[in-house]
Structures are given as C-alpha cells and as structure tokens.
Amino acid sequence: MTAFQEDIQAVQALKEQHGTSWDAINPEYVARMRAQNRFKTGIEIAQYTADIMRRDMGEYDADSSVYTQSLGVWHGFIGQQKLISIKKHLKSTNKRYLYLSGWMVAALRSEFGPLPDQSMHEKTSVPALIEELYTFLRQADARELDLLFSQLDDARAAGDETAAEFIQTQIDNFETHVVPIIADIDAGFGNPEATYLLAKKMIEAGACAIQIENQVSDEKQCGHQDGKVTVPHEDFIAKINAVRYAFLELGIDNGVIVARTDSLGAGLTQKLAVTNTPGDLGDQYNSFLDVEEISEAELGNGDVIIKRDGKLLRPKRLASNLYQFRAGTGEDRCVLDCITSLENGADLLWIETEKPHVEQIAGMVDRIREVVPNAKLVYNNSPSFNWTLNFRQQAYDLFAAEGKDVSAYDRDKLMSVDYDGTELATKADEMIRTFQKDGSARAGIFHHLITLPTYHTAALSTDNLAKGYFGDEGMLTYVRDVQREEIRQGIATVKHQNMAGSDLGDNHKEYFAGDAALKAGGKDNTMNQFA
C-alpha cells in the first residue's frame, strides 16, 4: 500500500470517528493535500536534503564521474523555475542542487539596496531567502501534483481505467522539487556566537549545507576582489564548531559544512596567531608572514616582534594595522587551511581561485589528499572569470607545448571575435565544455556551481527585450522572443496564472465548497488560448 492510499484510509477512519459532522470531508482530497505539502517544517527539509548530500558524497567517493551541480539563485521563483526545467529536460533532480550566494543577497536582496559583497547586508536576509526558496519549491510540488490529480479525475470521468492507473503510478512515485541548498554564511557575520545564531536560523529555514569562509567578518571582501584579509586557524575553527553545534542542537546530525579558504588571493591578516610551541598551528600561520630580522637595538616605538629560532622578526605592518604575508605563499596557505579545516570538523572544501584551471586546483588537492585521502571540493565556476579568454590562453599554451604553429594568434587578444571559429577557439570551447567532468576526475571537485548566473541572465534577457520593445519592433520583440518561444519550448510560465496557483486554488475551492465554488478557470479565462 502506498503512502497516498494509507492517508486515504487514515482519514476515512478519522471521518468515521467524527460522524456526520465530517460528511463533507473527502478522504482522497485530504490525501492529495498532504501529498502536496510533504514537508511541514524547514527542519524536515534540512534533514531530508542532508541525507541526499551525504548519499551523493559517498557515491562520488566511489566514482568521481557522479559529481553534483548547482546554479546560484536570488529569488524563490528563479529557483523554482530552475528545478522545473531540470525535471522537464533531465527527468530527475538527482545530483542537482541550488546555491544561495551571499554576493547576490547583498546585491539584490538587501533593504539598503544594491551592496558590494562585504557582509553589509542584513544577516536575516539569508535565512529569509532560504525559506523563500523552499516555499517556491514546495509550491512547484503542489502545482505539478495538482495537474496530475486533475488528469486523474478526467481519466476516471472518461472511464479510462488504464490511464487512471498510469497517472496514479506517477502520483505514487512523484519526485519532489525540494533539493539541497548550499547556503553562504559569508565569514559568519560576527563572532562565533553570531555565527551560531545565524546558522540556526538558516538550518531552521531548511539549509542542510552551510559554506563559511576564513576572512575577517568585519572586513570581508568578495573572493574575486583585492583587499582580502584572513584570520588565524583557531578563529576559523571556532566558527566551524559554532555551525556544527547549531546543526547538532537542531537534530541534523549529518549537516554539511563547507570550509572556504580565500588564502590564494588574500595577502593580509588582521592579527598574528597565538603560538605556544614551535611548529604548532599558530606558528605555522605566522611563518608565512612577511618579516624582517632586526636586532634589539633596532626596535622602534610600538613595534610588534616575533621570536623564532633565536631571531627577532618584525612583521611588516601596514598603515591599516594589517599584517602582510610573503608573496608566493598563497598555495601553501590554502593547503594548510584545507587540511586544518577537514581535521577540525569541515566536510567539504572550497578553494577560491583566480582562474578556472584544472591542474592548478589539482596540484593543491593532491597535496591535501596526502593527509586527508577523501578530501572533496565545492568549486565556484565563477562569472568573475573571463572563461573565453582563460581557456583560449590555455589552448594556446597547449598548442605551443605540442609544437603547433601559433603565430596566427595574439595571446593577449584572444578574446577577439576574429578568433571565433578557429581551431584554437574550438579547442578552448571543448575544454570549457568538459571542465566540470575533468575537474571532478582530476581535481576532486564533488560539486560544481555557478555563483551568479541568474543575475547575468536576468540582465541579458531584460536588455534584449528593452532594446526591441522600446525601439521600432514594439510588441514583436516580446511575442517573437518571449511568448512564442515559451509556447514552442513548453515553458510552463506561459500559463502564468496556473504557475501562480490559480488552478490549484480552484481545485481547493471545489474541495471546500463543492458545486458552489466560484472558480477562475472557466471558459472566459484567457489562459485557455494556450491549451
């Protein structure tokens, strides 16, 4: 017996207990509404999706070809449409997640208006977006099941038992649109207690995976801009612990923590690490500082010094009171960050790089896996990279290493349209196409995401529409480029009333009021033009 049938029987039993006062209650309608509202709380969603991520992580450990993917979204509707599209085209949401980007929250969801990615937005906007995303994903479930229920009613009315049985099988085996969300908590929005409190709100909203970075929270910068400042490992570990305690307090024992290091592009630290013995974690962090050896006589007023191996070392301190790391130490610091995070409670790693280069990433992961063999990455396929230029340059370097004649190409100007269609451009595009597969096989990338894709797609599509609509083409631009394509590609939003819940509401009205229901979907509904 399916869960759907069990619900019908359970409600029928309840109805019999309550007698005639429940005569109007239809047990099957209740079962339908329960199926459409599978997840009652965010905690249920967090547990369900944490189980999915842990399963996927185990499968990746056994076979690196089964990596996972996500796209960053900034509104519940955008996330909903992504999952509807995935189900339509790929028939399953398996291995597909959503990403919640702190950058997009700052740029698009702050009450202050557009902000840079510096943790200046309201921290409450992060759990609010998680809750919004899951509200829209649950509504996608309700809408799709409602369409199946209507088809079931039509098949029964027509006496088509075969069709009714087939539709009922689809209902019984329905795959939810609810998938894991990897949610960005930036650098924790304050001290470890602040991090813990915000993590709790994110988990209560449904987050099963929280990504946290090792920058200072009060000077946090976008991972692809200058001026990044990291914190000593002990500070970062305290925040990892804070997130873990939040998961455990709420009963999500297998919640996922993604530890991000920005050390590759961060040349500064706010403070020196505490060290008690040579070679301890604090001493290793301080060993990367840019220092000069001085004598006691050279000590100046207010100087800070480190004593190591019997020498007095003065770290280079900037006017901002920040300390500077030695140039060229970024990769070594990344490796130490990653190993330390995994050894202290993190589950996945995020290394923020300055370009998408499989071998650069793999070089660091190889070193990490010498200590933690099953280390896995979440990797940002960032729109901040110029993918075309980067991969054309990589193709150029590959051709040169193979002895091919590259004299027809100017390496610094490979972005030019003049190179489109060339052998080099074709090779570069193929490298881009296989980047995720290659990165997962060679560089331990378990999860590929694009942080800001829907920010860019919204701007591009709006630009194209505005250019034509406000120009000579007028309505033709909208009809040709939007509505006609929605119809021909089967985009569900062409029936926007249905997408917003009008048909679902009509069916509920019929449940509640029977023949007396005032419904919106009658013969005069213009959506019938899209039948």
PDB file of C-alpha atoms in Angstrom, residues 71 224 352-358 361 379-396 414-415 424-425 427-439 445 448-453 456:
ATOM      1  CA  LEU A  71      23.184  27.278 -10.045  1.00  0.00           C
ATOM      2  CA  HIS A 224      37.402  37.933  -6.654  1.00  0.00           C
ATOM      3  CA  GLU A 352      38.636  30.347  -4.254  1.00  0.00           C
ATOM      4  CA  THR A 353      40.957  30.624  -7.264  1.00  0.00           C
ATOM      5  CA  GLU A 354      41.713  33.472  -9.637  1.00  0.00           C
ATOM      6  CA  LYS A 355      41.118  31.402 -12.776  1.00  0.00           C
ATOM      7  CA  PRO A 356      39.494  28.098 -13.805  1.00  0.00           C
ATOM      8  CA  HIS A 357      42.490  25.823 -14.315  1.00  0.00           C
ATOM      9  CA  VAL A 358      42.131  22.111 -13.583  1.00  0.00           C
ATOM     10  CA  ILE A 361      43.321  23.102  -8.497  1.00  0.00           C
ATOM     11  CA  TYR A 379      34.154  24.727  -6.767  1.00  0.00           C
ATOM     12  CA  ASN A 380      32.984  28.122  -7.933  1.00  0.00           C
ATOM     13  CA  ASN A 381      32.668  28.163 -11.740  1.00  0.00           C
ATOM     14  CA  SER A 382      32.625  31.907 -11.324  1.00  0.00           C
ATOM     15  CA  PRO A 383      31.249  34.531 -13.740  1.00  0.00           C
ATOM     16  CA  SER A 384      34.112  36.668 -12.403  1.00  0.00           C
ATOM     17  CA  PHE A 385      36.416  34.622 -14.641  1.00  0.00           C
ATOM     18  CA  ASN A 386      36.700  35.532 -18.309  1.00  0.00           C
ATOM     19  CA  TRP A 387      36.147  31.933 -19.382  1.00  0.00           C
ATOM     20  CA  THR A 388      36.651  32.569 -23.082  1.00  0.00           C
ATOM     21  CA  LEU A 389      39.978  34.360 -22.632  1.00  0.00           C
ATOM     22  CA  ASN A 390      41.260  31.979 -19.953  1.00  0.00           C
ATOM     23  CA  PHE A 391      40.601  28.845 -21.959  1.00  0.00           C
ATOM     24  CA  ARG A 392      41.796  30.278 -25.253  1.00  0.00           C
ATOM     25  CA  GLN A 393      45.048  31.113 -23.493  1.00  0.00           C
ATOM     26  CA  GLN A 394      45.181  27.596 -22.057  1.00  0.00           C
ATOM     27  CA  ALA A 395      44.568  26.188 -25.546  1.00  0.00           C
ATOM     28  CA  TYR A 396      47.280  28.488 -26.922  1.00  0.00           C
ATOM     29  CA  LEU A 414      42.393  36.004 -27.862  1.00  0.00           C
ATOM     30  CA  MET A 415      39.019  37.294 -26.672  1.00  0.00           C
ATOM     31  CA  LEU A 424      42.172  27.260 -31.123  1.00  0.00           C
ATOM     32  CA  ALA A 425      38.727  28.631 -30.250  1.00  0.00           C
ATOM     33  CA  LYS A 427      39.650  23.550 -28.682  1.00  0.00           C
ATOM     34  CA  ALA A 428      39.064  26.115 -25.933  1.00  0.00           C
ATOM     35  CA  ASP A 429      35.294  25.658 -26.113  1.00  0.00           C
ATOM     36  CA  GLU A 430      35.708  21.896 -25.806  1.00  0.00           C
ATOM     37  CA  MET A 431      37.902  22.398 -22.717  1.00  0.00           C
ATOM     38  CA  ILE A 432      35.176  24.611 -21.232  1.00  0.00           C
ATOM     39  CA  ARG A 433      32.518  22.008 -22.053  1.00  0.00           C
ATOM     40  CA  THR A 434      34.429  19.255 -20.236  1.00  0.00           C
ATOM     41  CA  PHE A 435      35.778  21.430 -17.415  1.00  0.00           C
ATOM     42  CA  GLN A 436      33.388  20.060 -14.820  1.00  0.00           C
ATOM     43  CA  LYS A 437      33.932  16.440 -15.818  1.00  0.00           C
ATOM     44  CA  ASP A 438      37.709  16.920 -15.980  1.00  0.00           C
ATOM     45  CA  GLY A 439      37.809  18.838 -12.691  1.00  0.00           C
ATOM     46  CA  ILE A 445      35.606  18.512  -7.307  1.00  0.00           C
ATOM     47  CA  HIS A 448      30.300  22.445  -9.335  1.00  0.00           C
ATOM     48  CA  LEU A 449      28.323  25.640  -9.009  1.00  0.00           C
ATOM     49  CA  ILE A 450      27.957  28.949 -10.806  1.00  0.00           C
ATOM     50  CA  THR A 451      27.523  31.597  -8.155  1.00  0.00           C
ATOM     51  CA  LEU A 452      25.784  34.385 -10.074  1.00  0.00           C
ATOM     52  CA  PRO A 453      24.298  33.003 -13.318  1.00  0.00           C
ATOM     53  CA  HIS A 456      23.524  37.822 -15.506  1.00  0.00           C
TER      54      HIS A 456
END
